[in-house]
Coordinates of C-alpha atoms and ligand atoms in Angstrom, one line a residue:
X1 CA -33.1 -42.2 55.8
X2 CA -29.6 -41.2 54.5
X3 CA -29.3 -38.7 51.9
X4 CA -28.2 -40.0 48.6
X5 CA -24.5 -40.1 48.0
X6 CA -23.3 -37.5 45.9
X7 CA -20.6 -38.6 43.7
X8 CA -17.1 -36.7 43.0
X9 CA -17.2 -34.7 40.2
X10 CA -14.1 -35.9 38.6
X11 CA -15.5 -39.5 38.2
X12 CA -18.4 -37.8 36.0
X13 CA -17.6 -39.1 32.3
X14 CA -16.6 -42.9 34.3
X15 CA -20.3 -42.3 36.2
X16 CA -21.3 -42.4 32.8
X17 CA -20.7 -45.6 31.2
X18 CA -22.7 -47.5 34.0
X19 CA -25.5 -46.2 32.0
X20 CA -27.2 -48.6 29.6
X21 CA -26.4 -46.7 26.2
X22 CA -26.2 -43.3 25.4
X23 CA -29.1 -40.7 25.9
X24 CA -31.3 -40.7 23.3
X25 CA -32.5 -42.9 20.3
X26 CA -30.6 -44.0 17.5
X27 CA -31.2 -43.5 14.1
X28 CA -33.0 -47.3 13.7
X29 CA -34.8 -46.6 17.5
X30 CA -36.1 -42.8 15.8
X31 CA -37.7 -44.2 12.7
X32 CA -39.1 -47.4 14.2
X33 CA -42.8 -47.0 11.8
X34 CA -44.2 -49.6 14.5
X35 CA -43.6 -47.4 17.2
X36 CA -43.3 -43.5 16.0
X37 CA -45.1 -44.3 12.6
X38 CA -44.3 -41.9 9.5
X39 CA -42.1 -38.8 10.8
X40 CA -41.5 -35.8 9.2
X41 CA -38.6 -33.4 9.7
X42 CA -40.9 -31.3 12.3
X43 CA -40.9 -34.6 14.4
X44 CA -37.8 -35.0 15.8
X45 CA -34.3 -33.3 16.8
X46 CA -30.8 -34.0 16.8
X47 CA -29.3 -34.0 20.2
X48 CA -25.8 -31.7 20.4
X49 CA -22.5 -33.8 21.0
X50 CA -19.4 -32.0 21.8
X51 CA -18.0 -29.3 20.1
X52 CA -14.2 -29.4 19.5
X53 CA -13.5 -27.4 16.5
X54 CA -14.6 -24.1 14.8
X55 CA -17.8 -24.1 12.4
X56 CA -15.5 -22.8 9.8
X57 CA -13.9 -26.1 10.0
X58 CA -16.9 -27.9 8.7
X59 CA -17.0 -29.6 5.4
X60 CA -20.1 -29.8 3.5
X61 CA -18.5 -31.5 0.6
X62 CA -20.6 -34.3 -0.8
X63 CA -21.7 -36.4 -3.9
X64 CA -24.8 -35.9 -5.9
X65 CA -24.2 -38.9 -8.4
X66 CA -22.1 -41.6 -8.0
X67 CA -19.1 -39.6 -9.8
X68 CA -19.8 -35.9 -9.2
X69 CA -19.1 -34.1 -5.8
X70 CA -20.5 -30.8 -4.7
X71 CA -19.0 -28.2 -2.2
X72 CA -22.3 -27.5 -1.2
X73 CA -24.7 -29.8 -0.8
X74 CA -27.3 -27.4 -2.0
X75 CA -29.7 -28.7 -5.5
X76 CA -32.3 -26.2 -6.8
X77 CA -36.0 -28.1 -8.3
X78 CA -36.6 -28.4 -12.0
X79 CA -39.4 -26.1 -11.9
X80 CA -40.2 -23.4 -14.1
X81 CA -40.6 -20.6 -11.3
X82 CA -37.1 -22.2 -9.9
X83 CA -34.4 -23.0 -11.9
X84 CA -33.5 -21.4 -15.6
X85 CA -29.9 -20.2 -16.5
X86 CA -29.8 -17.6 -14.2
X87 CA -30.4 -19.6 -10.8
X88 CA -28.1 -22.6 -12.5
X89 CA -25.3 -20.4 -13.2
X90 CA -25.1 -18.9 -9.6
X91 CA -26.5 -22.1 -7.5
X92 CA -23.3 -23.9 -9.7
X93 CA -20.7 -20.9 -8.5
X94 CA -21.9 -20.9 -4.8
X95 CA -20.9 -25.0 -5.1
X96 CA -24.3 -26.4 -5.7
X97 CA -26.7 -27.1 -8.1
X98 CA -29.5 -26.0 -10.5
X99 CA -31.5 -28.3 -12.5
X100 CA -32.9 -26.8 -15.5
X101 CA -36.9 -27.5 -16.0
X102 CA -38.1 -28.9 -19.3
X103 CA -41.5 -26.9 -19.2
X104 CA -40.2 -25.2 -22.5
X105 CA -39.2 -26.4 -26.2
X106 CA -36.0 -28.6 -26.2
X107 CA -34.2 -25.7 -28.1
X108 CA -35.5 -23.2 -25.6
X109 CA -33.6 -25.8 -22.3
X110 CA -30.6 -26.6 -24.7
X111 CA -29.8 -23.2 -24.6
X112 CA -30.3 -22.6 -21.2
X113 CA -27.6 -25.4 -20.5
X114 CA -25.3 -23.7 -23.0
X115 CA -25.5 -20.6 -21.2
X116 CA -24.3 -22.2 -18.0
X117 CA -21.4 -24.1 -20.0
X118 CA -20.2 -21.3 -21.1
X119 CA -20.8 -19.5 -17.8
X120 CA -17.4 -19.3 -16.8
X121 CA -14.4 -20.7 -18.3
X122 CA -10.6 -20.8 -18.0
X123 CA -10.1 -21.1 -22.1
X124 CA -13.1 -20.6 -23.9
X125 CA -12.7 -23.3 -26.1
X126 CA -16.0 -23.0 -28.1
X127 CA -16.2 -19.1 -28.1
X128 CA -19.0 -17.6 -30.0
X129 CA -17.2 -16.5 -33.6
X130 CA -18.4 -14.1 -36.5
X131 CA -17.1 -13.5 -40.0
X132 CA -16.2 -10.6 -41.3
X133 CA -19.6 -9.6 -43.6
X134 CA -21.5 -10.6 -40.0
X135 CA -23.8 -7.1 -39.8
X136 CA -23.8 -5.2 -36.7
X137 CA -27.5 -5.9 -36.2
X138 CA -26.4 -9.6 -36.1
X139 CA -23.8 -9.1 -33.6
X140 CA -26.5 -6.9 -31.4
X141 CA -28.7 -10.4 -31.5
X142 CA -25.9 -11.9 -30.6
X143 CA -24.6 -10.1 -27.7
X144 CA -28.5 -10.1 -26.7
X145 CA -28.9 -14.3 -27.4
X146 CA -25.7 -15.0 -25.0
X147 CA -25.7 -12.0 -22.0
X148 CA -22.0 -11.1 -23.5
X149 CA -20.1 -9.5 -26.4
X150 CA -16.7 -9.3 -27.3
X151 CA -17.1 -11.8 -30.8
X152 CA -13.3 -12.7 -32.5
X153 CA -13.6 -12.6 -36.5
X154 CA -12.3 -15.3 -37.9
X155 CA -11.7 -15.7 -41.8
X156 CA -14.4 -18.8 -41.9
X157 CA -16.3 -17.3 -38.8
X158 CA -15.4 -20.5 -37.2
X159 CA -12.9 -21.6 -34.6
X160 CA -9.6 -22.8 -36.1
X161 CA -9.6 -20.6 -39.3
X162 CA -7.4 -17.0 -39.4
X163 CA -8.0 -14.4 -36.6
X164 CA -8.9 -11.3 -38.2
X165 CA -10.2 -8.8 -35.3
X166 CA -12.5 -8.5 -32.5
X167 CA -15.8 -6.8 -32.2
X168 CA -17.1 -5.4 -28.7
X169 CA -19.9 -3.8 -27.2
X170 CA -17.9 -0.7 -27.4
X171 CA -17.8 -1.0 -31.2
X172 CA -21.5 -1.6 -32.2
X173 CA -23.4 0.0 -29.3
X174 CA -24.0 3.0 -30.8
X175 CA -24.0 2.5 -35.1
X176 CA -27.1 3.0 -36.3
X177 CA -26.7 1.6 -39.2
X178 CA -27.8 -2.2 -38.4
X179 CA -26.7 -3.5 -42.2
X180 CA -22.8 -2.5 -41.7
X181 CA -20.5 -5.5 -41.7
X182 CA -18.0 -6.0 -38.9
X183 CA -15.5 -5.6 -40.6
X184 CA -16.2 -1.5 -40.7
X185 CA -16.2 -1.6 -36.7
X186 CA -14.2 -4.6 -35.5
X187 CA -10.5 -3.8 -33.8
X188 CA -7.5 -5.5 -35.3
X189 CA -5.0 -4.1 -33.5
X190 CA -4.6 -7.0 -31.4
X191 CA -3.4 -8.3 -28.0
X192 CA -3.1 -12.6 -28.7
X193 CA -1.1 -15.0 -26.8
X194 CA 0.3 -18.4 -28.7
X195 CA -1.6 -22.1 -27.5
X196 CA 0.5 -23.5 -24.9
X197 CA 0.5 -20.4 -23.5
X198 CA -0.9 -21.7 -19.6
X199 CA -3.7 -19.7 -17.8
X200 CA -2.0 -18.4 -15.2
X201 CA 0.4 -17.0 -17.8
X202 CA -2.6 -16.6 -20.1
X203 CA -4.6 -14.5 -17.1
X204 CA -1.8 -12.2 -16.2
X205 CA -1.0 -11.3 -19.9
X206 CA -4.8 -10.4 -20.0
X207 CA -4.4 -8.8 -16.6
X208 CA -1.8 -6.2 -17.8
X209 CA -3.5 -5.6 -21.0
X210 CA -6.4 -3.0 -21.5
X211 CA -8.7 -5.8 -23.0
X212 CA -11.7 -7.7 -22.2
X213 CA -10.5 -10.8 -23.9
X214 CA -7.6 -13.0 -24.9
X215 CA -7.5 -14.5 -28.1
X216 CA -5.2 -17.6 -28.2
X217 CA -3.7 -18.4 -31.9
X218 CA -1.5 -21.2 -33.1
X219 CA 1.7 -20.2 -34.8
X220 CA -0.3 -19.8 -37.9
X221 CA -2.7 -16.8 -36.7
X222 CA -6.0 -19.6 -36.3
X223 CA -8.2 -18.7 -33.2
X224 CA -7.8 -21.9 -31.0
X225 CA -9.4 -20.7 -28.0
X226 CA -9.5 -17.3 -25.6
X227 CA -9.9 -16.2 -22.2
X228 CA -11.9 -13.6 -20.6
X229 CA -11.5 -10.6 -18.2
X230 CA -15.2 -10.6 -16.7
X231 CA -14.3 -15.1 -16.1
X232 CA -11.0 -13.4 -14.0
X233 CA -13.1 -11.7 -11.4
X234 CA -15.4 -14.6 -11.5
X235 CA -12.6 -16.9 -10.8
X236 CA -11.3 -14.8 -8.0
X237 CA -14.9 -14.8 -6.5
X238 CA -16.1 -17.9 -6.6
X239 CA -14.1 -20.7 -4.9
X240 CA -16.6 -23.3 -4.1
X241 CA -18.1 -22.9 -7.7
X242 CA -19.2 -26.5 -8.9
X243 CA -17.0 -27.9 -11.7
X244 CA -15.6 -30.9 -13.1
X245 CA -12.3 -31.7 -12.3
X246 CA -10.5 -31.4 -15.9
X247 CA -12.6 -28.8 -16.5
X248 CA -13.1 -24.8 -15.7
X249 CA -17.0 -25.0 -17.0
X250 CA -19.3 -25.0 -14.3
X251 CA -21.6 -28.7 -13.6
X252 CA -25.3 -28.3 -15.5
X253 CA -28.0 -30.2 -15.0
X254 CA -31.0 -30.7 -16.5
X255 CA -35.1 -32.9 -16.1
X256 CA -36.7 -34.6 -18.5
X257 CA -39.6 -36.9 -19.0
X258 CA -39.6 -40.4 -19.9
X259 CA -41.7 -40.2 -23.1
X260 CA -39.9 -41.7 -26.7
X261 CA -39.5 -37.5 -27.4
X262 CA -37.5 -37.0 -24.4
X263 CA -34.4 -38.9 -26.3
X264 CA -34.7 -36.5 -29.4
X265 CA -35.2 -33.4 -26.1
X266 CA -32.0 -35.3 -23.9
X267 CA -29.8 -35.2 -27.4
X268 CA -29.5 -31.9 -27.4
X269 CA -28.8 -30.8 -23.9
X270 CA -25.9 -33.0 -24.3
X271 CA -24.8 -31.7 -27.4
X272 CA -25.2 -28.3 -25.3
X273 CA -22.7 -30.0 -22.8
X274 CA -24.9 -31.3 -19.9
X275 CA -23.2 -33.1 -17.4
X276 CA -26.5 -34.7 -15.3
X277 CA -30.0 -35.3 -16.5
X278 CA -32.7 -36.0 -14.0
X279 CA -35.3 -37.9 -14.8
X280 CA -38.8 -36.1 -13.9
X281 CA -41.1 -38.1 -12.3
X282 CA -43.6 -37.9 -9.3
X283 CA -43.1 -41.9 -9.4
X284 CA -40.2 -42.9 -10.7
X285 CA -41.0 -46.6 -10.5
X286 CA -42.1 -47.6 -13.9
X287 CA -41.2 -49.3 -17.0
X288 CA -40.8 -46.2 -18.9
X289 CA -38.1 -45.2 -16.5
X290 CA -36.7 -48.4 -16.3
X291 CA -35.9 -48.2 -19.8
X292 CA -35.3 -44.4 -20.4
X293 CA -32.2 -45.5 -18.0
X294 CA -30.9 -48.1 -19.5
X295 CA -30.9 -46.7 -23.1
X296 CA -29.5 -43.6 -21.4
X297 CA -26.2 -45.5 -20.0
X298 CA -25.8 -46.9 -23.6
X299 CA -26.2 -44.0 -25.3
X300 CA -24.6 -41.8 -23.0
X301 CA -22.2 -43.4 -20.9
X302 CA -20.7 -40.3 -19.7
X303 CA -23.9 -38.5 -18.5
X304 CA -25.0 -39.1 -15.2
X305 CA -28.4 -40.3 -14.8
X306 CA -30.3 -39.5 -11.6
X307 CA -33.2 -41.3 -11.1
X308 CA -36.8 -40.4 -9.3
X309 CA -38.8 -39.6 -7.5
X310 CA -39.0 -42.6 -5.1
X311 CA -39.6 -42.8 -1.1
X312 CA -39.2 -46.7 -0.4
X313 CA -36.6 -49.5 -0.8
X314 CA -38.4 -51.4 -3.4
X315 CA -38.8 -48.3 -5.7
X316 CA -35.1 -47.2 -5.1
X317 CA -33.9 -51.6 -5.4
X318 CA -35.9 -51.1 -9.7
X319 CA -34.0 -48.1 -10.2
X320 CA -30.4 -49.0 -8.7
X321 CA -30.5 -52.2 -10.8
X322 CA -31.7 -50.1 -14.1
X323 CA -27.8 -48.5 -13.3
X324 CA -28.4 -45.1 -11.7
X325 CA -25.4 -42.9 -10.7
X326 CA -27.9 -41.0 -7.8
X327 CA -31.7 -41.2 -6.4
X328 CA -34.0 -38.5 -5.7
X329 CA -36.3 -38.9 -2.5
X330 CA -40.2 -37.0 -2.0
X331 CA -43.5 -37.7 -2.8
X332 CA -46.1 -35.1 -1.6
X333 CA -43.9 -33.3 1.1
X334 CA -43.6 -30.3 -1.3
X335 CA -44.2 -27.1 -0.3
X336 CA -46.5 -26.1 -3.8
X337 CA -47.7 -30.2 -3.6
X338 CA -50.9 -31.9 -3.1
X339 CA -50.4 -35.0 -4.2
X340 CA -51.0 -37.1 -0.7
X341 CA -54.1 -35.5 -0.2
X342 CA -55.2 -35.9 -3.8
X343 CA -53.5 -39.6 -4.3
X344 CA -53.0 -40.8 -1.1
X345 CA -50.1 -42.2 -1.9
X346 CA -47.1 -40.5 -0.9
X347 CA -44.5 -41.0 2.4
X348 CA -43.9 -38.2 5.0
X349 CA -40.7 -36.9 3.8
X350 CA -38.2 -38.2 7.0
X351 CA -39.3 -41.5 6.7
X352 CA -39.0 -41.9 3.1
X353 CA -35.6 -40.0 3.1
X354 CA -33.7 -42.8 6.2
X355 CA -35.3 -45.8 4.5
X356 CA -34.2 -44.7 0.8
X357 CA -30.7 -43.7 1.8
X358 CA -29.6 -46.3 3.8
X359 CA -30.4 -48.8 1.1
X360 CA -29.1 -47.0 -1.8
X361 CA -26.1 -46.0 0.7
X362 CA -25.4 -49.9 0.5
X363 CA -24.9 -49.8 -3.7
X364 CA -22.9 -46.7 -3.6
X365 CA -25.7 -44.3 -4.8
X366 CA -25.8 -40.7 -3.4
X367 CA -29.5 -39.4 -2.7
X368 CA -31.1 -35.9 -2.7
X369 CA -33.8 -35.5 -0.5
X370 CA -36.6 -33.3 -2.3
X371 CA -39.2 -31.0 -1.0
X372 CA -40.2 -29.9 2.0
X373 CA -37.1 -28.1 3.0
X374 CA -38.7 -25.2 4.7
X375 CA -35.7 -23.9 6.8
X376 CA -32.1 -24.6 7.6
X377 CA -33.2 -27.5 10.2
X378 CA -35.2 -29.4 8.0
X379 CA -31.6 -29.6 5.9
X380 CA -29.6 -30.6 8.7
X381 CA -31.8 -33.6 9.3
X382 CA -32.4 -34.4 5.7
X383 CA -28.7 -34.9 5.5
X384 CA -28.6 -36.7 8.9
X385 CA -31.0 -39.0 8.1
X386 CA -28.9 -40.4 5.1
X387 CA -29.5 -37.3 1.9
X388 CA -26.1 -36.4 0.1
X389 CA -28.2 -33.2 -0.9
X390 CA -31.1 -31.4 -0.5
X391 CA -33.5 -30.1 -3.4
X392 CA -35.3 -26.9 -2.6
X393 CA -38.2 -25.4 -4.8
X394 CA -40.0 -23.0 -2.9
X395 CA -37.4 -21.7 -0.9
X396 CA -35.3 -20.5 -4.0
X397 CA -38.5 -19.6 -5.5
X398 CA -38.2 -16.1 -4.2
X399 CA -34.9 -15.3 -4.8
X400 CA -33.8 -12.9 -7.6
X401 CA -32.3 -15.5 -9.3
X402 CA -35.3 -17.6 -9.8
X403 CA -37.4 -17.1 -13.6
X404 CA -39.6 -14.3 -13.4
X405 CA -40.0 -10.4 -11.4
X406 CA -41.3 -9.7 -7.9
X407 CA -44.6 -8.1 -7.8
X408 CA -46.3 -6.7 -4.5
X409 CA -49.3 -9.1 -3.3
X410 CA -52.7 -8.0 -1.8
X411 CA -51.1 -7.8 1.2
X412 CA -48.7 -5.4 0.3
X413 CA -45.3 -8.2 0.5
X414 CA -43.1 -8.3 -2.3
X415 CA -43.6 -11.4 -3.5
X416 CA -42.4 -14.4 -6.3
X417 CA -44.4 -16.8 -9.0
X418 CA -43.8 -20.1 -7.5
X419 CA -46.4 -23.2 -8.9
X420 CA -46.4 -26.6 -8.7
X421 CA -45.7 -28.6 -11.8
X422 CA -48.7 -30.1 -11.5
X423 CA -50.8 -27.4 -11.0
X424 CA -53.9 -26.8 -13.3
X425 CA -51.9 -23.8 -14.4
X426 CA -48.6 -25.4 -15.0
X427 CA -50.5 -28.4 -17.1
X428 CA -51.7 -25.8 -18.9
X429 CA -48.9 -23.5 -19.2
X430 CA -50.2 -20.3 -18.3
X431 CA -47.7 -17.6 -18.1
X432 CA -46.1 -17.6 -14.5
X433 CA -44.2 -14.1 -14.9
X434 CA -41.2 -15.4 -16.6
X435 CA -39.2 -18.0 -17.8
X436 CA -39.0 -19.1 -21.5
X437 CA -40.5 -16.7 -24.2
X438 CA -44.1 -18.1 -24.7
X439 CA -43.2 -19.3 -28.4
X440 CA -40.3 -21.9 -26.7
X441 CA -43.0 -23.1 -23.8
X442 CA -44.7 -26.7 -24.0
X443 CA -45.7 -28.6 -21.3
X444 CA -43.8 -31.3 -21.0
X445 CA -42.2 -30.3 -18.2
X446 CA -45.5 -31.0 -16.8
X447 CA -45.8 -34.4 -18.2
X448 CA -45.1 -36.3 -14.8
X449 CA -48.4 -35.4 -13.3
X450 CA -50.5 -36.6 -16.5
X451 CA -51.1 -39.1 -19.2
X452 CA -51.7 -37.9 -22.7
X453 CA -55.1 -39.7 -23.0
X454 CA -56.3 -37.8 -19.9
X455 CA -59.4 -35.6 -21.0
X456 CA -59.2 -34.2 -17.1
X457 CA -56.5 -32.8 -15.5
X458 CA -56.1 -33.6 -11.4
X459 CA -54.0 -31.1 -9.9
X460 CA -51.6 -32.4 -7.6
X461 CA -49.9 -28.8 -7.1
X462 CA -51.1 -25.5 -6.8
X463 CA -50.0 -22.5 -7.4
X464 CA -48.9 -19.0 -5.9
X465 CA -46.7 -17.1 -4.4
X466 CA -43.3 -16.8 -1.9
X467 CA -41.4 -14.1 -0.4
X468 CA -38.9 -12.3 -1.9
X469 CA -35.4 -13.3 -0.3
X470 CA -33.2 -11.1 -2.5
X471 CA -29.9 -13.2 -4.2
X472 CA -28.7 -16.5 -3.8
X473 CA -25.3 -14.4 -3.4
X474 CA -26.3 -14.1 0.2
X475 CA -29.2 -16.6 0.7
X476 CA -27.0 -19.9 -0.2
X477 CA -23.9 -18.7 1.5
X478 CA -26.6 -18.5 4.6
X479 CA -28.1 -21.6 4.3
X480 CA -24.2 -23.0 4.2
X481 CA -23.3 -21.1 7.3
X482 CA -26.5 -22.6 9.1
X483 CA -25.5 -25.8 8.2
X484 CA -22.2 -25.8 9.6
X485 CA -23.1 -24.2 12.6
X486 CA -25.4 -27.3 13.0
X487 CA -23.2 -29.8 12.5
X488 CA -20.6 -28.0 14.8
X489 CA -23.5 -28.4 17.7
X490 CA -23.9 -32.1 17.0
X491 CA -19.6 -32.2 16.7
X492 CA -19.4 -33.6 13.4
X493 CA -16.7 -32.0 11.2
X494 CA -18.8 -32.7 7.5
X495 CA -21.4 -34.8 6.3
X496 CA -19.2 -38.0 5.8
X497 CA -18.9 -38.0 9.3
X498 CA -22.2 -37.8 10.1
X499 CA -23.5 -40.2 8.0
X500 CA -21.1 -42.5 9.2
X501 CA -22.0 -41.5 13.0
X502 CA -25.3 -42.2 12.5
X503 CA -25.1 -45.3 11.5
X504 CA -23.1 -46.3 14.2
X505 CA -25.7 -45.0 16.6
X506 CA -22.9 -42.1 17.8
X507 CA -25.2 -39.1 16.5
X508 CA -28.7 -39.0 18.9
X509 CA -32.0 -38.5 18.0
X510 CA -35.4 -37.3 19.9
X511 CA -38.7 -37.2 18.9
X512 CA -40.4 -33.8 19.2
X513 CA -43.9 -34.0 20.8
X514 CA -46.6 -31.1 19.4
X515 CA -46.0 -29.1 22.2
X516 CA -41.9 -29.8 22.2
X517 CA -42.7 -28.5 18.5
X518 CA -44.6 -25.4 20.3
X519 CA -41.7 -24.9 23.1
X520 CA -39.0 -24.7 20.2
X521 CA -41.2 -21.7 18.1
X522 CA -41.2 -18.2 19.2
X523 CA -43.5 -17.8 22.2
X524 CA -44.1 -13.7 22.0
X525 CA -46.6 -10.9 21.7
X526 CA -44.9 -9.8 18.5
X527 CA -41.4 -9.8 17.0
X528 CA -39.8 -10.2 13.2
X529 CA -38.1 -12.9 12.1
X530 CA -35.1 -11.6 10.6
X531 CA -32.7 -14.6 9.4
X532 CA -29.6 -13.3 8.1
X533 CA -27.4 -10.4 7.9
Ligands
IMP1 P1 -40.4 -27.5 -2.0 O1 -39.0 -27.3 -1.9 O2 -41.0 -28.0 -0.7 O3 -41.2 -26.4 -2.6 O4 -40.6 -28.8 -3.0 C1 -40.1 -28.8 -4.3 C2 -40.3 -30.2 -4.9 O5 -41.8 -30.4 -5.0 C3 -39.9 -30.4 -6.3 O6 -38.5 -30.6 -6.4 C4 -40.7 -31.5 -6.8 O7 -40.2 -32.8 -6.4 C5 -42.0 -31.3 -6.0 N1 -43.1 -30.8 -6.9 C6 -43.0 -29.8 -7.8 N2 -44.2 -29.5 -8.3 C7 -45.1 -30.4 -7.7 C8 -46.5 -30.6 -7.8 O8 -47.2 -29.9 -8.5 N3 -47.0 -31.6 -7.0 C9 -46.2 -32.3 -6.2 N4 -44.9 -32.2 -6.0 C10 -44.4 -31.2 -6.8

């Protein structure tokens, strides 16, 4: 017998293209139902392709409605052990998103979305103004109500009327004498700059000057507007930070419910500025959402409405032709969820994510896949599989910037709150160590798991507890890192080209057997699983 012939090596990439496609499956061969059935993100893999560039090349920019594009493609849950001000504010300036939760009064969340709208600014064109009988105590609440001081005095205590001084923390941290008018303490000697002043000119005036802030007047002495020192450094540090593109005010978003008070609750968050409300349900489907979206785009027309949650073609088709600007993708693959063992009716989570996006993809209409996203894999391949964006609860859960203080658990971890919303104790809004004040709490950020006739509640969460992971400072810029990295290895240079290479059946795909799932874990007598540094 002759040995086989063995081929030159220089004819190895021609060798190639006798072969009857390329190696793996494609994305329509990988989530054939008849053949693999449901899959989840732990059932298959991307294959590598060929790496030409740097990771730091990688762009993760992508949309998250139809009009708004992130940096990152990173969306924190509306839940109320997830996302407040706090983890909006810095998910927003590391270029994602946090969507406030609406288990709280409509005054409590409105406020929360003002907090992020004023966040950060270039001019702060609605600053908070006092008058000059304002007492010190008020200026205390004050500074306490909005995490900053530094108030101008105006003669009406209102924007546009005569600048009379400034009051700062320096001024009334230490008077006693809470009754004292402002006038007693405020500074008047003052550094202003005239409106058309521009910010760059506006930012280095402030940057020679001793002083925290800026007031900008018209030739008449009326505040118009002012910046701030501590929104300098911010500016400097944050250059992904999420924002609108005529506007130096970081994106906010915010849930509702789909009940007739959600329009009086939805009212305010846009008179607090809120640029996209989510609409909170575990099946978004219905004719309450139908509607809530369509009034929505007529009262509204310059919100973006994201609509939810959904995990097949015909729910996402009801929704797209209501007028949506994005989708949101899960039902059951939670982390805090129970729903498909409680309902039985749910979709495992890769499944529902391909066969969403790729119709939706078709209208225009960006998706975020939701839940489930344990680790920086199960992003890549919600993002492959078609997601603009991925919504993470319980992996932000534990992160300082999520409602609520770390406790150490039985075992001795330091641990975070994290619950379902529709766990018993979420329906019934016990305390989950933090979040609103208990006077501003109310269920209805809890209303998508019950009806109000319901005399029994059926949990379809639960609730407990995640490790602590310290601040989304470092967490988010690690999770951005791993992404790129990833998409380096399958030599795509961001997540347009991706999507588009899987369509086209470039990007390859392998199904992961139980024990491929075992090879790819750790296989040791003991070790610690350190992710980042
Ligand atoms: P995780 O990132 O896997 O923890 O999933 C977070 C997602 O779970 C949220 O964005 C919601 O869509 C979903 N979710 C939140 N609470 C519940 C619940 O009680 N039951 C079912 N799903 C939930």
């Amino acid at each position: 017998m002759s040995a086989p012939q063995v081929l030159d090596f220089k004819n190895a990439e021609e060798v190639l293209k006798e072969y009857d496609g390329r190696d793996g499956l494609s994305v329509t061969e990988l989530m054939d139902a008849k053949v693999h059935g449901g899959l989840t993100y732990n059932d298959f893999l991307v294959l590598p392709g060929y790496i030409g560039f740097p990771a730091s090349d990688v762009q993760l920019d992508s949309p998250v409605t139809k009009r708004i594009t992130l940096k990152s493609p990173f969306v924190s849950s509306p839940m109320d052990t997830v996302t407040e001000h706090d983890m909006a504010i810095h998910m927003a300036l590391h270029g994602g998103l946090g969507v406030i939760h609406h288990n709280c009064s409509p005054e409590a969340q409105a406020d929360m979305v003002r907090k992020v709208k004023r966040y950060e600014n270039g001019f702060i064109v609605d600053p908070v103004v006092i008058k000059r009988d304002t007492t010190v105590g008020e200026a205390k609440a004050l500074k306490e109500k909005w995490a900053f001081g530094g108030f101008p005095v105006t003669e009406s205590g209102k924007l546009g009327s005569k600048l009379l001084g400034i009051v700062t923390n320096r001024d009334i941290q230490f008077v006693d004498d809470d009754e004292m008018p402002v006038s007693k303490v405020m500074v008047t000697e003052l550094i202003t700059a005239n409106s058309g002043v521009t910010l760059v000119q506006a930012n280095s005036i402030l940057a020679q000057s001793k002083k925290g802030k800026l007031p900008i007047v018209d030739d008449k002495g009326n505040l118009v507007s002012m910046i701030s020192r501590s929104d300098l450094t911010k500016n400097l540090h944050f250059p992904l930070a999420s924002k609108l593109p005529d506007s130096k005010q970081l994106i906010c978003a915010a849930a509702i419910g789909t009940r007739p008070e959600d329009k009086v609750r939805l009212a305010k968050l846009v008179d607090a500025g809120l640029d996209i409300v989510i609409l909170d349900s575990s099946q978004g489907n219905s004719m309450y959402q139908i509607e809530m979206i369509k009034w929505i785009k007529k009262e509204f027309p310059e919100l973006d409405v994201i609509g939810g949650n959904v995990v097949t073609r015909e729910q996402a088709a009801s929704l797209i032709a209501a007028g949506v600007d994005g989708l949101r993708i899960g039902m059951g693959s939670g982390s805090a969820c129970i729903t498909q063992e409680v309902m039985a009716v749910g979709r495992p989570q890769a499944t529902a994510v391909y066969n969403v996006c790729q119709f939706a993809s078709r209208f225009g209409v960006p998706c975020i896949a939701d839940g489930g996203i344990q680790n920086v894999g199960h992003i890549v391949k919600g993002l492959a599989l078609g997601a603009s964006t991925v919504m993470m609860g319980g992996l932000l859960a534990g992160t300082t910037e999520s409602p609520g203080t770390s406790f150490v658990s039985r075992e001795g971890k330091l641990v975070k709150a994290y619950r379902g919303m529709g766990s018993i104790d979420a329906m019934q809004d016990k305390k989950a160590g933090g979040g609103a004040k208990d006077s501003q709490k109310s269920n209805a950020g809890t209303a998508r798991y019950f009806s109000e006739g319901d005399s029994v509640l059926v949990a379809q969460g639960v609730s407990g507890a995640v490790a602590h992971r310290g601040s989304i400072a470092k967490f988010v810029p690690y999770l951005a890192a791993g992404l790129k990295h990833s998409l380096q290895d399958s030599g795509m240079t961001s997540l347009e080209e991706m999507h588009r290479k899987v369509t086209e059946g470039v990007v390859r795909f392998e199904i992961r057997t139980p024990s491929a799932q075992l090879e790819g874990g750790v296989n040791m007598e003991s070790y610690e699983k350190k992710l980042y540094a």
